[in-house]
Coordinates of C-alpha atoms and ligand atoms in Angstrom, one line a residue:
X1 CA 17.2 -10.9 23.7
X2 CA 20.1 -10.7 21.2
X3 CA 21.7 -7.3 20.6
X4 CA 22.5 -6.1 17.2
X5 CA 25.7 -4.0 17.0
X6 CA 25.8 -1.7 14.0
X7 CA 29.0 0.3 13.2
X8 CA 29.1 3.4 11.0
X9 CA 29.2 2.4 7.4
X10 CA 28.4 3.6 3.9
X11 CA 25.3 2.1 2.2
X12 CA 26.0 0.8 -1.2
X13 CA 24.5 -2.0 -3.4
X14 CA 21.3 -3.5 -4.6
X15 CA 18.4 -4.6 -2.4
X16 CA 15.7 -7.1 -3.2
X17 CA 13.2 -6.4 -0.5
X18 CA 11.0 -9.3 0.8
X19 CA 7.4 -9.7 -0.4
X20 CA 4.9 -7.0 0.7
X21 CA 3.4 -7.9 4.1
X22 CA 0.0 -6.2 3.6
X23 CA -0.5 -7.9 0.2
X24 CA 0.8 -11.3 1.5
X25 CA -1.8 -11.2 4.3
X26 CA -4.6 -10.3 1.9
X27 CA -3.6 -13.0 -0.7
X28 CA -4.1 -15.7 2.0
X29 CA -7.2 -14.2 3.6
X30 CA -9.1 -13.5 0.4
X31 CA -7.7 -16.7 -1.2
X32 CA -9.2 -18.6 1.8
X33 CA -12.6 -17.4 0.8
X34 CA -12.3 -17.9 -3.0
X35 CA -13.4 -21.4 -3.9
X36 CA -10.4 -23.1 -5.7
X37 CA -6.7 -22.5 -5.7
X38 CA -5.1 -19.1 -5.2
X39 CA -1.4 -18.9 -5.7
X40 CA 0.8 -16.1 -4.2
X41 CA 4.4 -15.9 -5.5
X42 CA 7.1 -13.9 -3.7
X43 CA 4.9 -14.3 -0.6
X44 CA 6.4 -12.8 2.6
X45 CA 7.6 -15.7 4.8
X46 CA 7.7 -13.8 8.2
X47 CA 6.2 -14.2 11.6
X48 CA 3.1 -12.0 10.9
X49 CA 2.1 -13.6 7.7
X50 CA 2.8 -17.1 9.1
X51 CA 0.2 -16.2 11.8
X52 CA -2.4 -15.5 9.0
X53 CA -1.6 -18.8 7.4
X54 CA -2.0 -20.7 10.7
X55 CA -5.3 -19.0 11.4
X56 CA -6.9 -19.9 8.1
X57 CA -5.6 -23.4 8.4
X58 CA -7.3 -23.6 11.8
X59 CA -10.5 -22.6 10.0
X60 CA -10.3 -25.6 7.7
X61 CA -8.6 -24.0 4.7
X62 CA -5.7 -25.9 3.2
X63 CA -2.5 -23.9 2.6
X64 CA 0.7 -25.3 1.0
X65 CA 3.9 -23.3 1.2
X66 CA 6.9 -24.1 -1.0
X67 CA 9.6 -21.5 -0.4
X68 CA 8.0 -18.2 -1.1
X69 CA 5.2 -19.7 -3.2
X70 CA 2.0 -20.2 -1.2
X71 CA -1.1 -22.1 -2.5
X72 CA -4.4 -21.5 -0.7
X73 CA -7.4 -23.9 -1.3
X74 CA -10.2 -21.6 -0.5
X75 CA -13.8 -22.5 0.5
X76 CA -16.9 -20.3 1.0
X77 CA -17.7 -21.8 4.4
X78 CA -15.0 -22.3 7.0
X79 CA -14.9 -24.8 9.9
X80 CA -15.3 -23.7 13.5
X81 CA -11.7 -23.6 15.0
X82 CA -10.9 -26.0 17.9
X83 CA -8.6 -23.4 19.5
X84 CA -8.2 -19.7 20.0
X85 CA -6.9 -18.1 16.8
X86 CA -3.5 -16.6 17.6
X87 CA -2.7 -13.5 15.5
X88 CA 0.6 -13.0 17.3
X89 CA 1.9 -9.5 16.8
X90 CA -0.3 -8.8 13.7
X91 CA -3.0 -6.2 13.7
X92 CA -3.8 -6.9 10.0
X93 CA -4.4 -10.6 10.8
X94 CA -6.8 -9.9 13.7
X95 CA -8.7 -7.0 12.2
X96 CA -9.2 -8.5 8.7
X97 CA -10.2 -11.8 10.2
X98 CA -12.8 -10.1 12.4
X99 CA -14.4 -8.9 9.2
X100 CA -14.2 -12.2 7.4
X101 CA -15.5 -14.2 10.4
X102 CA -18.5 -11.9 10.8
X103 CA -20.2 -13.6 7.8
X104 CA -19.2 -17.2 8.6
X105 CA -21.7 -19.6 10.3
X106 CA -19.4 -20.2 13.3
X107 CA -17.9 -18.7 16.4
X108 CA -14.2 -18.0 16.9
X109 CA -12.0 -16.3 19.5
X110 CA -9.0 -14.2 18.3
X111 CA -6.1 -13.3 20.4
X112 CA -2.5 -12.1 20.1
X113 CA 0.7 -11.2 22.0
X114 CA 1.1 -8.6 24.7
X115 CA 1.6 -5.8 22.1
X116 CA -1.6 -6.8 20.1
X117 CA -3.5 -7.1 23.4
X118 CA -3.0 -3.4 23.9
X119 CA -4.3 -2.4 20.5
X120 CA -7.9 -1.1 20.0
X121 CA -10.4 -3.5 18.3
X122 CA -13.6 -1.4 19.0
X123 CA -12.9 0.3 15.7
X124 CA -13.8 -2.9 13.9
X125 CA -16.2 -4.3 16.5
X126 CA -18.6 -1.4 16.3
X127 CA -19.2 -1.4 12.5
X128 CA -19.3 -5.2 12.4
X129 CA -22.0 -5.2 15.1
X130 CA -23.9 -2.6 13.1
X131 CA -23.8 -5.1 10.2
X132 CA -25.3 -7.8 12.4
X133 CA -22.3 -9.8 13.7
X134 CA -21.8 -10.5 17.4
X135 CA -18.4 -9.1 18.4
X136 CA -17.2 -8.9 21.9
X137 CA -13.8 -7.6 23.1
X138 CA -12.1 -7.5 26.4
X139 CA -13.1 -4.3 28.2
X140 CA -15.1 -3.6 25.1
X141 CA -11.9 -2.8 23.3
X142 CA -9.0 -5.1 23.4
X143 CA -8.1 -8.7 22.3
X144 CA -9.1 -11.4 22.9
X145 CA -12.1 -10.8 20.6
X146 CA -15.0 -13.2 20.2
X147 CA -16.8 -13.1 16.8
X148 CA -20.0 -15.0 16.1
X149 CA -21.0 -14.7 12.4
X150 CA -24.5 -13.9 11.3
X151 CA -26.5 -12.9 8.3
X152 CA -25.1 -9.4 7.6
X153 CA -26.7 -6.2 6.3
X154 CA -24.7 -3.6 4.3
X155 CA -23.9 -0.3 6.1
X156 CA -22.3 3.0 5.4
X157 CA -19.6 3.6 8.0
X158 CA -17.5 6.8 8.4
X159 CA -14.1 6.3 9.9
X160 CA -12.9 9.2 12.1
X161 CA -9.2 8.3 11.2
X162 CA -8.0 6.7 8.0
X163 CA -7.2 3.0 8.6
X164 CA -6.7 0.3 5.9
X165 CA -7.3 -2.5 8.4
X166 CA -10.6 -1.1 9.6
X167 CA -11.7 -0.3 6.0
X168 CA -10.7 -3.7 4.9
X169 CA -12.5 -5.5 7.7
X170 CA -15.8 -3.7 6.9
X171 CA -15.4 -4.3 3.1
X172 CA -14.7 -8.0 3.6
X173 CA -17.8 -8.3 5.8
X174 CA -19.6 -6.5 3.0
X175 CA -18.9 -9.4 0.7
X176 CA -21.4 -11.5 2.7
X177 CA -23.9 -8.7 3.4
X178 CA -27.1 -8.0 1.7
X179 CA -26.8 -4.7 -0.3
X180 CA -24.1 -2.1 -0.4
X181 CA -21.4 -1.6 2.2
X182 CA -19.6 1.8 2.0
X183 CA -16.6 2.9 4.0
X184 CA -15.8 6.7 4.1
X185 CA -12.3 7.6 5.1
X186 CA -11.1 11.2 5.8
X187 CA -8.0 10.5 3.7
X188 CA -7.0 7.5 1.5
X189 CA -5.3 4.7 3.3
X190 CA -3.5 1.8 1.5
X191 CA -5.8 0.2 -1.1
X192 CA -4.5 -3.3 -1.5
X193 CA -7.7 -4.9 -0.4
X194 CA -9.6 -3.0 -3.1
X195 CA -7.0 -3.9 -5.8
X196 CA -7.0 -7.6 -4.9
X197 CA -10.7 -7.8 -4.7
X198 CA -10.9 -6.3 -8.2
X199 CA -8.3 -8.8 -9.5
X200 CA -10.6 -11.5 -8.0
X201 CA -13.6 -10.2 -10.0
X202 CA -15.4 -8.2 -7.3
X203 CA -16.7 -4.8 -8.2
X204 CA -15.2 -2.2 -5.9
X205 CA -16.3 1.4 -6.4
X206 CA -14.2 4.3 -5.2
X207 CA -15.5 7.9 -5.0
X208 CA -13.4 10.9 -4.1
X209 CA -15.3 13.2 -1.7
X210 CA -14.8 16.8 -0.7
X211 CA -11.6 17.6 1.2
X212 CA -9.6 14.5 0.2
X213 CA -12.1 12.1 1.8
X214 CA -12.9 8.9 -0.1
X215 CA -15.8 6.5 -0.2
X216 CA -15.2 2.8 -1.0
X217 CA -18.1 0.5 -1.7
X218 CA -18.9 -3.1 -2.4
X219 CA -22.2 -4.8 -3.0
X220 CA -22.9 -8.2 -1.4
X221 CA -23.3 -11.0 -1.6
X222 CA -20.2 -11.2 -3.7
X223 CA -17.8 -14.2 -4.1
X224 CA -14.2 -13.5 -5.0
X225 CA -12.7 -15.9 -7.6
X226 CA -9.3 -17.5 -7.1
X227 CA -6.3 -15.6 -8.5
X228 CA -2.5 -15.8 -9.1
X229 CA -0.8 -13.0 -7.2
X230 CA 2.8 -11.8 -7.8
X231 CA 3.6 -10.0 -4.6
X232 CA 5.8 -6.9 -5.1
X233 CA 8.7 -6.2 -2.7
X234 CA 7.7 -4.5 0.5
X235 CA 8.2 -0.7 0.3
X236 CA 8.0 -0.4 4.1
X237 CA 10.9 -2.9 4.5
X238 CA 12.9 -1.2 1.9
X239 CA 12.2 2.2 3.5
X240 CA 14.8 1.7 6.3
X241 CA 17.6 1.5 3.7
X242 CA 16.1 4.1 1.4
X243 CA 15.8 6.7 4.1
X244 CA 19.2 6.0 5.5
X245 CA 20.9 6.0 2.0
X246 CA 19.1 9.2 1.0
X247 CA 20.5 11.0 4.0
X248 CA 24.0 9.7 3.7
X249 CA 26.3 11.7 1.4
X250 CA 28.1 9.2 -0.9
X251 CA 25.6 6.4 -0.4
X252 CA 24.2 4.6 -3.5
X253 CA 21.4 2.2 -3.3
X254 CA 19.2 0.5 -5.9
X255 CA 16.0 -1.2 -4.7
X256 CA 14.7 -3.8 -7.2
X257 CA 11.1 -4.9 -7.8
X258 CA 9.6 -2.8 -5.0
X259 CA 5.9 -2.0 -4.6
X260 CA 5.2 1.7 -5.5
X261 CA 1.5 1.9 -4.7
X262 CA 0.9 5.6 -4.3
X263 CA -1.0 5.0 -1.0
X264 CA 2.3 3.7 0.4
X265 CA 5.0 6.0 -1.0
X266 CA 4.5 9.2 0.9
X267 CA 8.1 8.8 2.3
X268 CA 9.5 9.4 -1.2
X269 CA 7.8 12.7 -1.5
X270 CA 9.0 13.8 1.9
X271 CA 12.6 12.7 1.3
X272 CA 12.6 14.7 -2.0
X273 CA 11.3 17.8 -0.1
X274 CA 14.2 17.3 2.2
X275 CA 16.5 17.5 -0.8
X276 CA 17.0 13.8 -1.5
X277 CA 17.9 12.3 -4.9
X278 CA 15.5 9.3 -5.4
X279 CA 14.5 8.2 -8.9
X280 CA 12.0 5.7 -10.0
X281 CA 12.8 3.5 -13.0
X282 CA 11.0 0.8 -14.9
X283 CA 7.6 1.6 -13.3
X284 CA 5.1 -1.0 -14.4
X285 CA 2.0 -2.7 -13.1
X286 CA 2.1 -6.3 -11.8
X287 CA -1.1 -8.1 -10.8
X288 CA -2.9 -4.7 -10.3
X289 CA -0.1 -3.2 -8.2
X290 CA 2.5 -0.6 -9.3
X291 CA 6.1 -2.0 -9.1
X292 CA 9.5 -0.4 -10.1
X293 CA 13.1 0.2 -9.2
X294 CA 14.3 2.9 -6.9
X295 CA 17.7 4.6 -7.3
X296 CA 18.9 6.5 -4.3
X297 CA 22.0 8.8 -4.2
X298 CA 22.8 10.1 -0.7
X299 CA 22.9 13.8 0.0
X300 CA 22.9 16.1 3.1
X301 CA 19.2 16.6 3.7
X302 CA 17.3 19.4 5.5
X303 CA 14.4 19.2 8.0
X304 CA 10.8 19.1 6.9
X305 CA 7.2 19.4 8.2
X306 CA 4.9 16.4 7.6
X307 CA 1.2 16.6 8.4
X308 CA -2.3 16.2 7.0
X309 CA -3.5 13.8 4.4
X310 CA -0.1 12.4 3.4
X311 CA 0.4 11.0 6.9
X312 CA -1.6 7.7 6.2
X313 CA 0.6 7.2 3.1
X314 CA 3.8 7.1 5.2
X315 CA 2.5 6.0 8.6
X316 CA 4.7 2.9 8.8
X317 CA 7.7 4.8 7.6
X318 CA 7.9 7.4 10.4
X319 CA 10.6 5.5 12.3
X320 CA 12.8 5.4 9.1
X321 CA 12.0 9.0 8.4
X322 CA 13.1 10.3 11.8
X323 CA 16.5 8.5 11.4
X324 CA 17.0 10.5 8.2
X325 CA 15.8 13.6 10.0
X326 CA 18.3 13.1 12.8
X327 CA 21.3 13.6 10.4
X328 CA 19.5 16.3 8.4
X329 CA 20.0 20.0 8.9
X330 CA 17.4 21.7 11.0
X331 CA 14.1 20.6 12.6
X332 CA 11.7 18.0 11.3
X333 CA 8.1 18.1 12.6
X334 CA 5.6 15.3 12.2
X335 CA 1.9 16.1 13.1
X336 CA -1.5 14.5 12.6
X337 CA 0.0 11.1 13.3
X338 CA -1.7 10.2 16.6
X339 CA -2.3 6.7 15.1
X340 CA 1.3 6.0 15.8
X341 CA 0.4 5.7 19.4
X342 CA -1.6 2.5 18.7
X343 CA 0.8 0.7 16.5
X344 CA 3.0 -2.3 17.6
X345 CA 4.3 0.1 20.3
X346 CA 3.4 3.7 21.1
X347 CA 5.7 4.8 18.3
X348 CA 5.7 8.4 19.2
X349 CA 7.1 7.5 22.6
X350 CA 9.4 4.7 21.4
X351 CA 10.9 6.7 18.5
X352 CA 11.5 9.8 20.7
X353 CA 13.0 7.6 23.4
X354 CA 15.3 5.8 20.9
X355 CA 16.4 9.1 19.3
X356 CA 17.4 10.4 22.7
X357 CA 19.2 7.2 23.4
X358 CA 21.4 7.7 20.4
X359 CA 22.1 11.4 21.3
X360 CA 19.6 13.1 19.1
X361 CA 17.4 15.9 20.6
X362 CA 13.7 15.1 20.1
X363 CA 10.4 15.7 21.8
X364 CA 6.9 14.3 21.7
X365 CA 3.8 16.1 20.5
X366 CA 0.4 14.7 21.3
X367 CA 0.0 13.7 17.6
X368 CA 3.6 13.6 16.4
X369 CA 7.1 14.6 17.3
X370 CA 10.0 17.1 16.7
X371 CA 13.5 16.0 15.8
X372 CA 16.4 18.5 16.0
X373 CA 18.6 17.2 13.3
X374 CA 22.4 17.7 12.8
X375 CA 24.3 14.9 14.5
X376 CA 23.7 11.2 15.4
X377 CA 26.3 10.3 18.0
X378 CA 25.2 6.7 18.7
X379 CA 24.4 4.6 21.7
X380 CA 22.2 1.7 22.9
X381 CA 18.5 1.4 22.0
X382 CA 15.8 -0.9 23.2
X383 CA 13.4 -2.2 20.4
X384 CA 10.5 -2.5 22.8
X385 CA 9.5 -5.5 20.8
X386 CA 8.6 -3.3 17.8
X387 CA 10.1 -4.5 14.5
X388 CA 10.1 -1.1 12.9
X389 CA 11.9 0.5 15.8
X390 CA 14.5 -2.2 15.7
X391 CA 15.2 -1.8 12.0
X392 CA 15.1 2.0 12.0
X393 CA 17.7 2.2 14.7
X394 CA 19.8 -0.5 13.2
X395 CA 20.2 1.6 10.1
X396 CA 20.8 4.6 12.3
X397 CA 24.0 2.8 13.4
X398 CA 25.3 3.2 9.8
X399 CA 24.7 7.0 9.9
X400 CA 26.0 7.4 13.4
X401 CA 29.4 8.6 14.7
X402 CA 30.0 5.8 17.2
X403 CA 27.7 2.9 16.3
X404 CA 24.3 1.8 17.6
X405 CA 23.4 -1.3 19.6
X406 CA 19.8 -2.4 19.2
X407 CA 18.6 -4.6 22.0
X408 CA 15.8 -7.0 21.2
X409 CA 16.5 -6.8 17.5
X410 CA 15.1 -10.3 16.8
X411 CA 11.6 -8.8 16.4
X412 CA 12.6 -7.7 12.9
X413 CA 11.5 -11.2 12.0
X414 CA 7.9 -10.0 12.3
X415 CA 8.1 -8.5 8.9
X416 CA 11.7 -8.9 7.5
X417 CA 13.5 -12.0 8.7
X418 CA 16.5 -11.4 6.4
X419 CA 17.0 -7.8 7.6
X420 CA 20.3 -8.6 9.3
X421 CA 21.8 -10.2 6.3
X422 CA 20.8 -7.3 4.1
X423 CA 22.3 -4.8 6.6
X424 CA 25.6 -6.6 6.4
X425 CA 25.4 -6.9 2.6
X426 CA 24.7 -3.2 2.0
X427 CA 27.0 -1.7 4.6
X428 CA 30.5 -1.0 3.5
X429 CA 32.8 -0.5 6.4
Ligands
LIG1 C1 -1.9 -2.2 7.4 C2 -2.5 -0.9 7.6 C3 -1.8 0.1 8.3 C4 -0.4 -0.2 8.7 C5 -0.2 -1.6 9.1 C6 -0.6 -2.5 8.0 C7 -2.6 -3.1 6.5 O1 -2.6 0.4 9.5 O2 0.0 0.7 9.7 O3 1.2 -1.8 9.4 O4 -2.0 -4.2 6.1 O5 -3.8 -2.9 6.2 P1 -4.0 1.2 9.5 O6 -5.1 0.2 9.6 O7 -3.9 2.1 10.6 O8 -4.1 1.9 8.1

């Protein structure tokens, strides 16, 4: 595995982040079901989204890629795949496809890499079975997952923990079902599926409930219409540079054309509470998603407590946040983030281990972690095959005293193949 060596350096310049991963997956998956041609521009060409493309192709859907423009020729009925569908490292691919396959007149087996094979699928299998599909998972829980589609019935399903992937799987199955399908979440998770479905002409109803819970509902059968999607830049990919720049006195970073969907930007609120100077300019809506420019000016930050309903809105940004917290003054505490244990790695463990490896004091909590900020001496970190650990600790190198070596950094290609190039462009020695 190649090792990425990152020396201390000041962050300065303009970043154009790659297309949003969540929206790119959805453009292909929903486009695959919409009869006719769906076009996604600024599509993320990365390992995860290529898995989604390969899976829908194996289901008989034609997809053409021309640079970062992808055309999907959707069809209402898919073809039974000849092989196991390989979702690779991608939780979004496997979970959303489970939902979509539940209403198709065929049987398919979905599998993934060693990381995906450790991630829970019962959270989608249980509601999809309630709707009428046959869904079996290894040990009742893990990939491979076998889905046999059936005639579906709408259900109302309450999620114990907010999850956009589970919510989306159920809503997508709801497109085929008879009657209403409602998903209740204890806090709002990212709503890209809802926004794209609306752009494709499907009626999606959202109701706020007591205590910050939300109910999202579709009525089936409903057929999405093809659409042209302009995919915004990925906030989660930009977040590594945003968090590091915000925490580095003297840094100046502009992030252009980045997605600013409020269900994704919890990190900005937290950085501001830490004392960061982050401004949003030119906020506009593109294809149903908020997009804008971020201007970040580095400062010395102070520690913060993060918990509760904002956690789903920054769940993928915790690795970036802890790096900023490492050089901030005082302690940072993250709680209510037990979901991190079932991401591409157990991110509570892997983040704490990586912080210690670079000389930062940190400890695990059952549902979060504590970082004792102040100094970031540097050292060698193992990515554990997790793209977000690799990228977070690569930018930690810029903030460090003696540099950081990230072993296994090639996994950044899961979501951000050009990460290394941007790191070199934005780091001034
Ligand atoms: C995603 C949802 C999130 C996030 C993941 C991508 C999506 O997971 O962590 O990286 O595209 O729907 P949850 O399902 O836990 O919300």
